[in-house]
Short mmCIF file of C-alpha atoms and ligand atoms in Angstrom, two decimals:
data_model
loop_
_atom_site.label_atom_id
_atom_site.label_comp_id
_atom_site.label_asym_id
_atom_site.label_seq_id
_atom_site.Cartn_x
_atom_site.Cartn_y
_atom_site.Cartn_z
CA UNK U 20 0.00 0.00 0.00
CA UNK U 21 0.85 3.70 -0.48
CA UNK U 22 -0.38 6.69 0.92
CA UNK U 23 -0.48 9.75 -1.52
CA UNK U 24 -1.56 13.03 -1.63
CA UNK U 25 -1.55 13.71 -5.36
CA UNK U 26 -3.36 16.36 -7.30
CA UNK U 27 -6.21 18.83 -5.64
CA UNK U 28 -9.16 19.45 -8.65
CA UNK U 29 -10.28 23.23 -9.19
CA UNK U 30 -12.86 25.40 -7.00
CA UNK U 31 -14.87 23.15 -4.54
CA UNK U 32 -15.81 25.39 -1.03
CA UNK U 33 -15.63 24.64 2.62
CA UNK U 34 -18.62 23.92 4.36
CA UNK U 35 -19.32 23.14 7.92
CA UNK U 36 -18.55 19.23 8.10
CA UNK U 37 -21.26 18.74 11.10
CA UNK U 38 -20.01 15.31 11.04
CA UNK U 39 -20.50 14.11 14.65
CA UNK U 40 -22.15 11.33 13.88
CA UNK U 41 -19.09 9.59 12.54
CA UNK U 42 -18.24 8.23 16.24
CA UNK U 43 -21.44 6.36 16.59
CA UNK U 44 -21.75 2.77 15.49
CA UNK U 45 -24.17 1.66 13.28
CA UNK U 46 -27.51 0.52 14.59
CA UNK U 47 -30.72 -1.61 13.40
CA UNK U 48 -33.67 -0.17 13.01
CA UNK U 49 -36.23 -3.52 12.80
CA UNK U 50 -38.60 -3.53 10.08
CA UNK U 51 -42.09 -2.15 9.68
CA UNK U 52 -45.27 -3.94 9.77
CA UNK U 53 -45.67 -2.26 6.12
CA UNK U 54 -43.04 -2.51 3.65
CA UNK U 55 -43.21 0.18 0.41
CA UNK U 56 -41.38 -1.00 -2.56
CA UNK U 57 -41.26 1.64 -5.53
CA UNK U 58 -40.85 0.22 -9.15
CA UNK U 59 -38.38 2.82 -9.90
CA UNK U 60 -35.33 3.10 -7.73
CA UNK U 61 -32.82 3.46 -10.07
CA UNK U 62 -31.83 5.91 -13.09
CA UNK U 63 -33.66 4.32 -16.27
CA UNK U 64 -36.69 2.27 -16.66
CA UNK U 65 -39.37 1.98 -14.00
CA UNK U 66 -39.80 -1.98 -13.32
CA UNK U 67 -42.70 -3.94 -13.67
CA UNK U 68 -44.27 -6.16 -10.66
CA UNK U 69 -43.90 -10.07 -11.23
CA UNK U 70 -45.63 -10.46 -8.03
CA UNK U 71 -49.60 -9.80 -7.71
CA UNK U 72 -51.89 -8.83 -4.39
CA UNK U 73 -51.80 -11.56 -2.27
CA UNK U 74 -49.05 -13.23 -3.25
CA UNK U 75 -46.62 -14.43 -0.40
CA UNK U 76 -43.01 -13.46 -0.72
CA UNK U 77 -39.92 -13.87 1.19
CA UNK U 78 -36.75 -11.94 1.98
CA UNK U 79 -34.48 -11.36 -0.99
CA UNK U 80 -37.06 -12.69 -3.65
CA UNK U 81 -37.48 -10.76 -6.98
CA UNK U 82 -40.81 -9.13 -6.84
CA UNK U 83 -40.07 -6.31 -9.90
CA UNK U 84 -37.94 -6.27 -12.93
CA UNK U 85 -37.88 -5.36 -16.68
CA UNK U 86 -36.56 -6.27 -19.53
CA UNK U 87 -35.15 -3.03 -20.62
CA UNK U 88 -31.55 -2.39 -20.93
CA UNK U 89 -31.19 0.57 -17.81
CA UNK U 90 -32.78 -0.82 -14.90
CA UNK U 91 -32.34 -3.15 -11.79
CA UNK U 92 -34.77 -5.39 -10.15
CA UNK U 93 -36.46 -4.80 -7.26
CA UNK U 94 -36.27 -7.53 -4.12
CA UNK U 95 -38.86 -8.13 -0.95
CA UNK U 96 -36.42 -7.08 2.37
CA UNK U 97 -38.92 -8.78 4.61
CA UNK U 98 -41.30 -11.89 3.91
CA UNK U 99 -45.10 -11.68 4.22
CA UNK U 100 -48.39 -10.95 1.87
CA UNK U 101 -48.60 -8.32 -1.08
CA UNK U 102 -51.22 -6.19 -0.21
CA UNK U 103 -51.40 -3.79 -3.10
CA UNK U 104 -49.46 -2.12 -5.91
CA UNK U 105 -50.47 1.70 -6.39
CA UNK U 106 -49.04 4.61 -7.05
CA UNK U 107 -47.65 5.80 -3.34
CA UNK U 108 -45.12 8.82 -2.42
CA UNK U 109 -41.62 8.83 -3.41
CA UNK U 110 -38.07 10.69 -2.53
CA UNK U 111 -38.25 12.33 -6.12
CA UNK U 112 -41.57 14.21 -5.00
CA UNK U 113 -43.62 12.55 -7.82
CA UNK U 114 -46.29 9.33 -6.96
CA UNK U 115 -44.87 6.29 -8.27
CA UNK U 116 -46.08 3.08 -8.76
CA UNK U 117 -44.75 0.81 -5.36
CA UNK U 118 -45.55 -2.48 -3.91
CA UNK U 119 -47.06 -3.01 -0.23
CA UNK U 120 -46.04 -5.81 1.19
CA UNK U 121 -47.52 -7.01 5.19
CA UNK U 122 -44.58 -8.22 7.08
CA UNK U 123 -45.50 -11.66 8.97
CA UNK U 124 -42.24 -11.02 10.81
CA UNK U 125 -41.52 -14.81 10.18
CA UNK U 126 -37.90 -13.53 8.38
CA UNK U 127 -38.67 -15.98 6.10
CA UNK U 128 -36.10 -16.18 3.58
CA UNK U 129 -35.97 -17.44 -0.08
CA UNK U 130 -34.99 -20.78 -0.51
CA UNK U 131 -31.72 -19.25 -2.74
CA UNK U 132 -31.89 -16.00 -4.33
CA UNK U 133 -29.24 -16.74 -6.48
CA UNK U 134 -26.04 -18.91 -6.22
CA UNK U 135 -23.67 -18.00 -3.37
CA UNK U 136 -19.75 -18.17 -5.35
CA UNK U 137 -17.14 -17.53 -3.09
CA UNK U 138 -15.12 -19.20 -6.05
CA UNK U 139 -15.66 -16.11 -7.75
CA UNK U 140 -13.23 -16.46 -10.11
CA UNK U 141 -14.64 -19.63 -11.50
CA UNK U 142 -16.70 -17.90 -13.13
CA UNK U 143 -16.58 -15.22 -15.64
CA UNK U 144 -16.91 -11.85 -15.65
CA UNK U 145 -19.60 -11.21 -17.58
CA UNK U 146 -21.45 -14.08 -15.72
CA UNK U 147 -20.72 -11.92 -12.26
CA UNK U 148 -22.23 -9.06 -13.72
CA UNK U 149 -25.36 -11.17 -14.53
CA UNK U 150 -24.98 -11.57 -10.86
CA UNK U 151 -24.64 -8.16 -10.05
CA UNK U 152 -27.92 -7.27 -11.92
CA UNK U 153 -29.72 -10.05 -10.50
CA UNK U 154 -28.94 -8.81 -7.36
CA UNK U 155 -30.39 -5.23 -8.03
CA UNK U 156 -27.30 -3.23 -7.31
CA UNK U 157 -27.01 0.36 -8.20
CA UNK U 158 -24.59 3.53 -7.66
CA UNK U 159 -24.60 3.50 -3.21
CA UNK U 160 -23.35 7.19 -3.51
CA UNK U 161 -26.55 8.80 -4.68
CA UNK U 162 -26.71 8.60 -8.33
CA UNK U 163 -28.25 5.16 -8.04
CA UNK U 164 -27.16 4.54 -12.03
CA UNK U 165 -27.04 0.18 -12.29
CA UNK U 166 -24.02 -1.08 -11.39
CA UNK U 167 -23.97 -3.71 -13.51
CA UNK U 168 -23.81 -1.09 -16.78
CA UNK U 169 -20.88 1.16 -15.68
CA UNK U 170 -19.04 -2.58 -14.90
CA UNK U 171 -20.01 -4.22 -18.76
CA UNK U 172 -19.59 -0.66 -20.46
CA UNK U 173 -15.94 -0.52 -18.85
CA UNK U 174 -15.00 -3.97 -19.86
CA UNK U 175 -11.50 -3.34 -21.69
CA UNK U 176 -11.56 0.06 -21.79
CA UNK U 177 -10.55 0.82 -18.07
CA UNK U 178 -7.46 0.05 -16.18
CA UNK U 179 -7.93 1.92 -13.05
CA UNK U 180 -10.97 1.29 -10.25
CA UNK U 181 -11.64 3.93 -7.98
CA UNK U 182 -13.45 3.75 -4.55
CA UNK U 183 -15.09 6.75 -3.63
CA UNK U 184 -14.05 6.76 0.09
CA UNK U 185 -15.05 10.61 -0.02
CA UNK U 186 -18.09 10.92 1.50
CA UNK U 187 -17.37 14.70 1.44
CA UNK U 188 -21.05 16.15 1.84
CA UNK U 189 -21.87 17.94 5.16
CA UNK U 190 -23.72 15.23 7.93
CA UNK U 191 -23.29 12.06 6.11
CA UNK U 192 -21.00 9.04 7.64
CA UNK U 193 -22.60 6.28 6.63
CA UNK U 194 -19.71 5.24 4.31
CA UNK U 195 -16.89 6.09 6.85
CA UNK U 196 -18.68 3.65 9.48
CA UNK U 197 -19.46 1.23 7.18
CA UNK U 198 -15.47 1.48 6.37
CA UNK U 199 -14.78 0.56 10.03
CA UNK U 200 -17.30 -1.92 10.75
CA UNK U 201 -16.82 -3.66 7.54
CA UNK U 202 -13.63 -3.44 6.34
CA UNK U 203 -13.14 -7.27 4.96
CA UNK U 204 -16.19 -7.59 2.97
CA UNK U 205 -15.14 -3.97 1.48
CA UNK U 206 -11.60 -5.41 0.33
CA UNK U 207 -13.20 -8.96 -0.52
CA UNK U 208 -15.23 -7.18 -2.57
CA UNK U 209 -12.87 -4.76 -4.00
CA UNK U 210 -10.99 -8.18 -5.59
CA UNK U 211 -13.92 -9.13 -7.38
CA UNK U 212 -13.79 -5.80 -9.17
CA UNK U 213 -10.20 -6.38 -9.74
CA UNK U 214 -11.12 -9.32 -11.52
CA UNK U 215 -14.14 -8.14 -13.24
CA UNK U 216 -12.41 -4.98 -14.48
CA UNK U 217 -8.47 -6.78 -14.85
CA UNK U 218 -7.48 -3.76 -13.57
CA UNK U 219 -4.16 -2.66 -12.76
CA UNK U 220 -4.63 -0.11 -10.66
CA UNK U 221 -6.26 0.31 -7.72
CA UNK U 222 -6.92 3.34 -5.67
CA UNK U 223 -9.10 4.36 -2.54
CA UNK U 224 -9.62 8.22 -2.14
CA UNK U 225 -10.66 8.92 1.31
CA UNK U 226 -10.71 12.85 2.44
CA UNK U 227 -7.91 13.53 5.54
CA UNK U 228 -10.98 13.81 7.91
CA UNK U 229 -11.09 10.02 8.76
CA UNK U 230 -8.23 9.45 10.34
CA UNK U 231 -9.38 6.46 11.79
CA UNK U 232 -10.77 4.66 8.79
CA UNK U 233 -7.21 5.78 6.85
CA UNK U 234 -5.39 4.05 9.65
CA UNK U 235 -8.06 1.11 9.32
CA UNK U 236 -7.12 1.09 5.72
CA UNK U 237 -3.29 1.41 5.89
CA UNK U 238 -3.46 -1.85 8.62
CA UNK U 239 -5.46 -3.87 6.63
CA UNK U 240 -3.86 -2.92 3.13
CA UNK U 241 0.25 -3.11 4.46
CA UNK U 242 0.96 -5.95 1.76
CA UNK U 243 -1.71 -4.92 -0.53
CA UNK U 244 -1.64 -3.29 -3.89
CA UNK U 245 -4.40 -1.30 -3.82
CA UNK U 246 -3.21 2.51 -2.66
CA UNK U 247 -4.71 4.79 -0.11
CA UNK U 248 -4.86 8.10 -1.58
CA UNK U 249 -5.47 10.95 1.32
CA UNK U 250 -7.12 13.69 -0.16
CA UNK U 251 -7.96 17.34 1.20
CA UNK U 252 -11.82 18.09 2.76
CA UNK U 253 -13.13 19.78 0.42
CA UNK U 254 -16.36 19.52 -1.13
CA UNK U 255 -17.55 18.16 -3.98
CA UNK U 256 -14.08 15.62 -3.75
CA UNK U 257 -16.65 12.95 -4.53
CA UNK U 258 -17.91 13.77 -7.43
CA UNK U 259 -16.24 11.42 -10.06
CA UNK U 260 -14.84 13.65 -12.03
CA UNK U 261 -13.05 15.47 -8.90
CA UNK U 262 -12.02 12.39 -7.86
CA UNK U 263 -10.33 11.07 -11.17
CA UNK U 264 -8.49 14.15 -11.16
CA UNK U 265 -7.39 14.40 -7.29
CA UNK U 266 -6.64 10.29 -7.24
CA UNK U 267 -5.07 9.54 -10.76
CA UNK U 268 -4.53 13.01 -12.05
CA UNK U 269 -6.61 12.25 -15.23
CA UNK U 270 -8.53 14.58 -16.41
CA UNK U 271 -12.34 13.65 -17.69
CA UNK U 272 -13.03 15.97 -20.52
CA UNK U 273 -16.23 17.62 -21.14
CA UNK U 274 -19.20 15.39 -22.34
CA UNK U 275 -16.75 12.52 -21.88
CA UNK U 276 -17.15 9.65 -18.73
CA UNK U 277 -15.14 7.94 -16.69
CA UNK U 278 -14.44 5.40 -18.70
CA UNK U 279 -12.91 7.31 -21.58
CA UNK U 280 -10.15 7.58 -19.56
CA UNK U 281 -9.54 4.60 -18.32
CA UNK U 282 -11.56 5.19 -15.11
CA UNK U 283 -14.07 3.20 -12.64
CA UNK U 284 -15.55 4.88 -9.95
CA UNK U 285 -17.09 2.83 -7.42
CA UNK U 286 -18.82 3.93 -3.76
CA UNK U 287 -17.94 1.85 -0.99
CA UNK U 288 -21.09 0.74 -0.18
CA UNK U 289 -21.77 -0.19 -3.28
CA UNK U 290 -18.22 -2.65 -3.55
CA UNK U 291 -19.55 -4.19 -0.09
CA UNK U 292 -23.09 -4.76 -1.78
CA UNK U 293 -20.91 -7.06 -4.70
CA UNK U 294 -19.21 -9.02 -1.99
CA UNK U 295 -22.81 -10.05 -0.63
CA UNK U 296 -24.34 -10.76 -4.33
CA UNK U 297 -21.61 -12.90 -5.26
CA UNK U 298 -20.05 -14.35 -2.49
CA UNK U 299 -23.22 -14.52 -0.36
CA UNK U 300 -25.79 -14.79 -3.18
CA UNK U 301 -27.50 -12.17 -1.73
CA UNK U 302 -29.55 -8.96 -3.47
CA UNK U 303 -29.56 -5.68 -2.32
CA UNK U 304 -31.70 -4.88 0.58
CA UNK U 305 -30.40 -2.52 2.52
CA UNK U 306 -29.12 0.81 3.48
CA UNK U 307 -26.81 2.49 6.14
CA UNK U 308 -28.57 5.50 6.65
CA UNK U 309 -26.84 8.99 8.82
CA UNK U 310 -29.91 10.56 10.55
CA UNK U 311 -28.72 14.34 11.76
CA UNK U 312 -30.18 17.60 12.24
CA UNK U 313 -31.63 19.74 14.68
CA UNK U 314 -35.26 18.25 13.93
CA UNK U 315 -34.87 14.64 15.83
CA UNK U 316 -33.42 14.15 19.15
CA UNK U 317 -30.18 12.33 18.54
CA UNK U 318 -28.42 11.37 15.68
CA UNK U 319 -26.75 8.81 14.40
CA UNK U 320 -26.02 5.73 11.90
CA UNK U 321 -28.39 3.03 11.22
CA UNK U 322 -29.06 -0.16 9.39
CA UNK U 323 -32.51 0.01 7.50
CA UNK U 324 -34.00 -2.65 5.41
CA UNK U 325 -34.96 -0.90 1.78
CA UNK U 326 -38.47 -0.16 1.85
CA UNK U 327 -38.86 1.13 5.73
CA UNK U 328 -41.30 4.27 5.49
CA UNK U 329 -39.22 7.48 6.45
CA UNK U 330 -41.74 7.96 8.97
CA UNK U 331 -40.06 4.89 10.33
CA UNK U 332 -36.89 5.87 10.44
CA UNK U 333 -37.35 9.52 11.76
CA UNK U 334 -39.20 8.19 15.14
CA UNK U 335 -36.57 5.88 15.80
CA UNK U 336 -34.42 8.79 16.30
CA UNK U 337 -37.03 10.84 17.95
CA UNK U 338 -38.79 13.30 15.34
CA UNK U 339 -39.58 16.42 16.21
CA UNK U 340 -42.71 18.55 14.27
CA UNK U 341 -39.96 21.61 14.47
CA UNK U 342 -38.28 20.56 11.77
CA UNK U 343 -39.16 22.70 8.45
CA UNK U 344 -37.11 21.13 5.89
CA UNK U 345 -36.29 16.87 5.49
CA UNK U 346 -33.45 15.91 3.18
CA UNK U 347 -32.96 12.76 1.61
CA UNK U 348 -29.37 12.89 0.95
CA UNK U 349 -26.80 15.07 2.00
CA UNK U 350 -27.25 19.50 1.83
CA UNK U 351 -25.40 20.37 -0.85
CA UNK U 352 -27.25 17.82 -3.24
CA UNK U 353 -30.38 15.94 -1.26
CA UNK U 354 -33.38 16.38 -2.03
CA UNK U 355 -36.11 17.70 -0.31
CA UNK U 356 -39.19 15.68 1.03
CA UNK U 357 -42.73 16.53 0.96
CA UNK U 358 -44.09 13.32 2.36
CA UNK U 359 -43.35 11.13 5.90
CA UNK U 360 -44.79 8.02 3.88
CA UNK U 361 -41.74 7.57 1.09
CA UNK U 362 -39.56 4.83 1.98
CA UNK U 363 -35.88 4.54 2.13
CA UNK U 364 -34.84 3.53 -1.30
CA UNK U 365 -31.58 1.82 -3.01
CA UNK U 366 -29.87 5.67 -2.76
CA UNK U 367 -30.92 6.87 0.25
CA UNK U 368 -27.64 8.05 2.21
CA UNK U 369 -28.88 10.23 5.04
CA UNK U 370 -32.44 11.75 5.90
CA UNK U 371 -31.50 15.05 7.87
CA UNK U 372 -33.82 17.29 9.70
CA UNK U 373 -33.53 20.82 9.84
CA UNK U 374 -35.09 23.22 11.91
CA UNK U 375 -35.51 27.20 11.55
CA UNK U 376 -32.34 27.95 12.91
CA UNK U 377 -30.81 25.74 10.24
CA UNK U 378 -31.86 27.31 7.49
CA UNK U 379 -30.74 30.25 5.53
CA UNK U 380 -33.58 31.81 2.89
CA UNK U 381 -32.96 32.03 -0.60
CA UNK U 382 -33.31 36.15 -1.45
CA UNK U 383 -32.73 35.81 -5.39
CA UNK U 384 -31.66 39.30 -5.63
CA UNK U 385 -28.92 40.96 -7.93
CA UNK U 386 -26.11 39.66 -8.64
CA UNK U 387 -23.16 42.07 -7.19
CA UNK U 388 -20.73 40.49 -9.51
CA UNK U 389 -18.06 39.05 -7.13
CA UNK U 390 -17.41 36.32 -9.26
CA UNK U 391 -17.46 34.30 -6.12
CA UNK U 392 -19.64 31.48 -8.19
CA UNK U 393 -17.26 30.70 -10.73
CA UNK U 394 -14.27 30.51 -8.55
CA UNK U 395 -16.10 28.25 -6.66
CA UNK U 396 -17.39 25.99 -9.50
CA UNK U 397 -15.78 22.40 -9.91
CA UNK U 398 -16.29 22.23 -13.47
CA UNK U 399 -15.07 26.02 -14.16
CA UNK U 400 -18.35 27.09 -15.68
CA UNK U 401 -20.03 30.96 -15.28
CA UNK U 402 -22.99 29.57 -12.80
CA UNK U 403 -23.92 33.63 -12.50
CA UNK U 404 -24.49 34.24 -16.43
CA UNK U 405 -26.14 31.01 -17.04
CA UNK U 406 -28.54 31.51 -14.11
CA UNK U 407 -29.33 34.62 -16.19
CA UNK U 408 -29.56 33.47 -19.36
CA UNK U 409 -32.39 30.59 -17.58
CA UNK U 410 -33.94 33.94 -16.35
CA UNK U 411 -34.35 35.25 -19.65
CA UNK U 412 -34.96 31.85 -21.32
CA UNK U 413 -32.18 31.65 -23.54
CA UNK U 414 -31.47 28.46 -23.78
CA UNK U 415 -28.98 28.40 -27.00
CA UNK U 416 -26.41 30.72 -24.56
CA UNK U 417 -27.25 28.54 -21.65
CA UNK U 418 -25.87 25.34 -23.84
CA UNK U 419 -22.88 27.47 -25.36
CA UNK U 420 -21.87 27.92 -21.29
CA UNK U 421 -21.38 24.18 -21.13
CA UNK U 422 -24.53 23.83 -18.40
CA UNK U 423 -24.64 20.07 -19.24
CA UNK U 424 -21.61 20.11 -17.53
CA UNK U 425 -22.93 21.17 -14.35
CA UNK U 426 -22.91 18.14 -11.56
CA UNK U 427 -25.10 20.19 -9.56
CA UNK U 428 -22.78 19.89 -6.75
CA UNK U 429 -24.71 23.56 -5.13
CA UNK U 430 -21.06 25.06 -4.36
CA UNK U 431 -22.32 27.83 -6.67
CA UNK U 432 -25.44 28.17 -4.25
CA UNK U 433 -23.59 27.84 -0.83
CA UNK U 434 -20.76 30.74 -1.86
CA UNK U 435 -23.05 33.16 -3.43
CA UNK U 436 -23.15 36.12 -0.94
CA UNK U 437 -26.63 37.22 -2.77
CA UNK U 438 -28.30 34.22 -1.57
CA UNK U 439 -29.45 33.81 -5.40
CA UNK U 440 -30.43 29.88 -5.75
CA UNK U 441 -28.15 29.10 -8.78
CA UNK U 442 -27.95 25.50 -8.72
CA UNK U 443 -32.10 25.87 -8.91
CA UNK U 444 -31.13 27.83 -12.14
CA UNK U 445 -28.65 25.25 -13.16
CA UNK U 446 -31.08 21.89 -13.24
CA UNK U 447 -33.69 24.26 -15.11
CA UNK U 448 -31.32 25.04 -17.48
CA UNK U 449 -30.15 21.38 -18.01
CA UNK U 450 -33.42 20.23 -18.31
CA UNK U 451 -34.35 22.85 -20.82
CA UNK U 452 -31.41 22.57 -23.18
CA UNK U 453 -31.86 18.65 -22.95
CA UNK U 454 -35.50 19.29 -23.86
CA UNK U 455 -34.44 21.53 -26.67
CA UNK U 456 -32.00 18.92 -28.44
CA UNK U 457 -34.20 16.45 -28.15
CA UNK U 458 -36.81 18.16 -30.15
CA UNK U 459 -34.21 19.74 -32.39
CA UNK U 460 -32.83 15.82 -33.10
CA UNK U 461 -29.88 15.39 -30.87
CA UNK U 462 -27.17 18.46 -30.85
CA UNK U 463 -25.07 18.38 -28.17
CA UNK U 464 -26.82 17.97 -24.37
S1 SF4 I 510 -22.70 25.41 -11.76
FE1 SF4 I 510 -23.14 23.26 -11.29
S2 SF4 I 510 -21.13 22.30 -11.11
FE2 SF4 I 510 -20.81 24.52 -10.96
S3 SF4 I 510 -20.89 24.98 -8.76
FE3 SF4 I 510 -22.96 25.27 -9.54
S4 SF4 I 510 -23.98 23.32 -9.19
FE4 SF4 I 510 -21.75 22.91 -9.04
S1 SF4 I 511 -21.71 34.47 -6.35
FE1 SF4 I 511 -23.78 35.34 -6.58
S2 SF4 I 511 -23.46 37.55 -6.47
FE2 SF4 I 511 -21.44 36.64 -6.84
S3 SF4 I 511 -21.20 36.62 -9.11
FE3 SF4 I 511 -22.09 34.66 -8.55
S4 SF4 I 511 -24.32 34.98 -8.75
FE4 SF4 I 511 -23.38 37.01 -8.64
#
């Protein structure tokens, strides 16, 4: 193993960490007498039931899937009864089509999901990422994309695997306990990529703020190949293109992915979710979640089967009707929730409470022109004339800025002394241009 500090990417800002929920172990939250199980949990296609209501089901059973090309099935995290499928509340804000399932708390478990192979390397790689799909794995981080795509569509073209060790949004921990508590599985599973991927390099990025998970890592990685790579806390280091550039010093160009240059970027959680499917035969069904915020009692880390109504969750750690604003994710890109009855899904990271005296209003006033946005932008784009080009709804100069670029990381948002919300102006714009070129037959998103 070595330990590196290599190259630092462009802008990125500073916030608060509030991470004091990194010195709590994880806990179990049991599950729920009702079970929600949304058809779409995943970026691409929404899934289509193979169960019906009153079907029994048991743990890790496939009860949703399609047959189109971007998607990942769906799997019961507790056996019992279908009781419905409907359209029912979800993080996004929109209803979406879910399946109810009544717990009989019996824990009864499919006879076998799929076939446990620690021999992993009897077998192929394109049969493990059969696996992987079968197993319903997606992006841990927050994008949620299928995992076993951005494995297949790497296939020869990449030599290097990162893990995203980051974690570098504000509140969230999950990953850095899940580093400490399970460490093995997470370097089990980081061989199978090896082999999947033959890569030759292998890197972990993890920011200088976990000192004990680095001195986990360096322990448990002394004869290893795979490097440690210490990088500086600051935020957005995990987004993948910041973290290509900070770990390998490669450099992502615009439009381009990962993979162009050589490049795998894995979460953690997600490399501990393809030690289970292969070596444990077992699909994804759950989530370390970091509950924080001034809005529940105490905070902390804890294990929740997929599917566990946030309502769930929140009481556990003692909800309080002060809070103004639930995020499903971290602050700089979570989402806000509308709704107590959406369930923790396959990307739910952290659900954090804020209260009043947490939040700070968006003004939207004039720009004073401190330039304070671009400096702070990690992809080096003009977030103050784009936000008024969206104003003024011209989209052709909002595409010539490169908005499709944007990662919608918010650094734009948190530096801007105006209070204008930019990154608000930011998805518009993307959705607007990618609206336009679709109609206009596929220029340049
Ligand atoms: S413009 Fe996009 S990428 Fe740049 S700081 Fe704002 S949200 Fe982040
Ligand atoms: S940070 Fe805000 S006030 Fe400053 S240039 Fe950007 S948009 Fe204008």
């Amino acid at each position: 193993m070595r330990l590196n500090w290599i190259h630092r990417f462009k802008g990125g800002v500073h916030p608060t960490p509030h991470k004091n929920t990194r010195s709590k172990p994880i806990e179990t939250l049991a599950p729920q007498k009702e079970m929600i199980y949304p058809l779409l949990q995943h970026i691409g296609a929404i899934c289509e039931p193979c169960v019906k209501p009153g079907d029994d089901v048991k743990i890790g059973q496939k009860i949703a899937d399609t047959p189109a090309a971007v998607a990942a099935p769906v799997h019961a995290t507790v056996s019992g009864t279908v009781k419905k499928i409907c359209d029912w509340d979800h993080p996004t804000g929109n209803r979406i089509p879910a399946i109810i399932i009544e717990n009989d708390f019996e824990d009864r478990r499919a006879e076998c999901f799929q076939e446990a192979c620690p021999d992993y390397q009897s077998k192929s790689p394109e049969e493990l990422i059969a696996m992987i799909r079968e197993a319903g794995i997606v992006g841990m981080g927050g994008a949620a994309f299928p995992t076993h795509i951005k494995l297949s569509s790497g296939l020869g073209r990449v030599d290097t695997v990162v893990v995203n060790a980051a974690e570098c949004e504000p509140y969230l921990s999950s990953d850095h306990r899940v580093i400490l508590e399970n460490i093995d599985e997470l370097l089990d599973g980081l061989k199978i990529v090896r082999y999947i991927m033959s890569a030759q390099n292998m890197y972990i990025g993890i920011e200088n703020n976990k000192p004990d998970a680095i001195s986990l890592l360096h322990k448990k990685l002394a004869k290893s190949r795979v490097r440690v790579v210490i990088l500086k806390t600051k935020y957005p280091q995990g987004g993948e293109k910041q973290l290509i550039r900070a770990v390998t010093g490669r450099v992502v160009p615009s439009g381009k992915l990962p993979a162009d240059v050589g490049c795998l970027v894995m979460n953690v959680d997600t490399v501990i979710a393809i030690y289970r499917a292969i070596v444990n035969g077992s699909p994804l069904m759950r989530r370390i979640v970091t509950v924080a915020g001034h809005g529940v009692e105490r905070s902390g880390n804890v294990n929740v089967r997929i599917g566990t109504p946030f309502s769930a969750v929140l009481q556990y750690f003692g909800y309080k009707p002060s809070t103004r604003k639930l995020i499903m994710g971290g602050p700089m890109m979570g989402t806000a929730q509308y709704s107590l009855d959406a369930p923790v899904i396959k990307s739910t990271s952290g659900l954090l409470c804020f209260t009043k005296d947490q939040l700070t209003a968006d003004r939207d006033v004039d720009c004073i022109r401190c330039g304070s946005c671009v400096a702070a932008c990690p992809m080096q784009l003009v977030p103050s004339y784009i936000a008024q080009y969206v104003k003024a709804e011209k989209f052709e100069k909002v595409q010539a800025l490169h908005a499709a670029d944007c990662i919608e990381c918010g650094c734009c948002s948190f530096t801007c002394p105006a209070k204008i919300p930019l990154i608000q102006y930011m998805r518009i714009g993307k959705q607007r241009v990618s609206e336009m070129n679709r109609k206009e037959g596929g220029k340049r998103t």
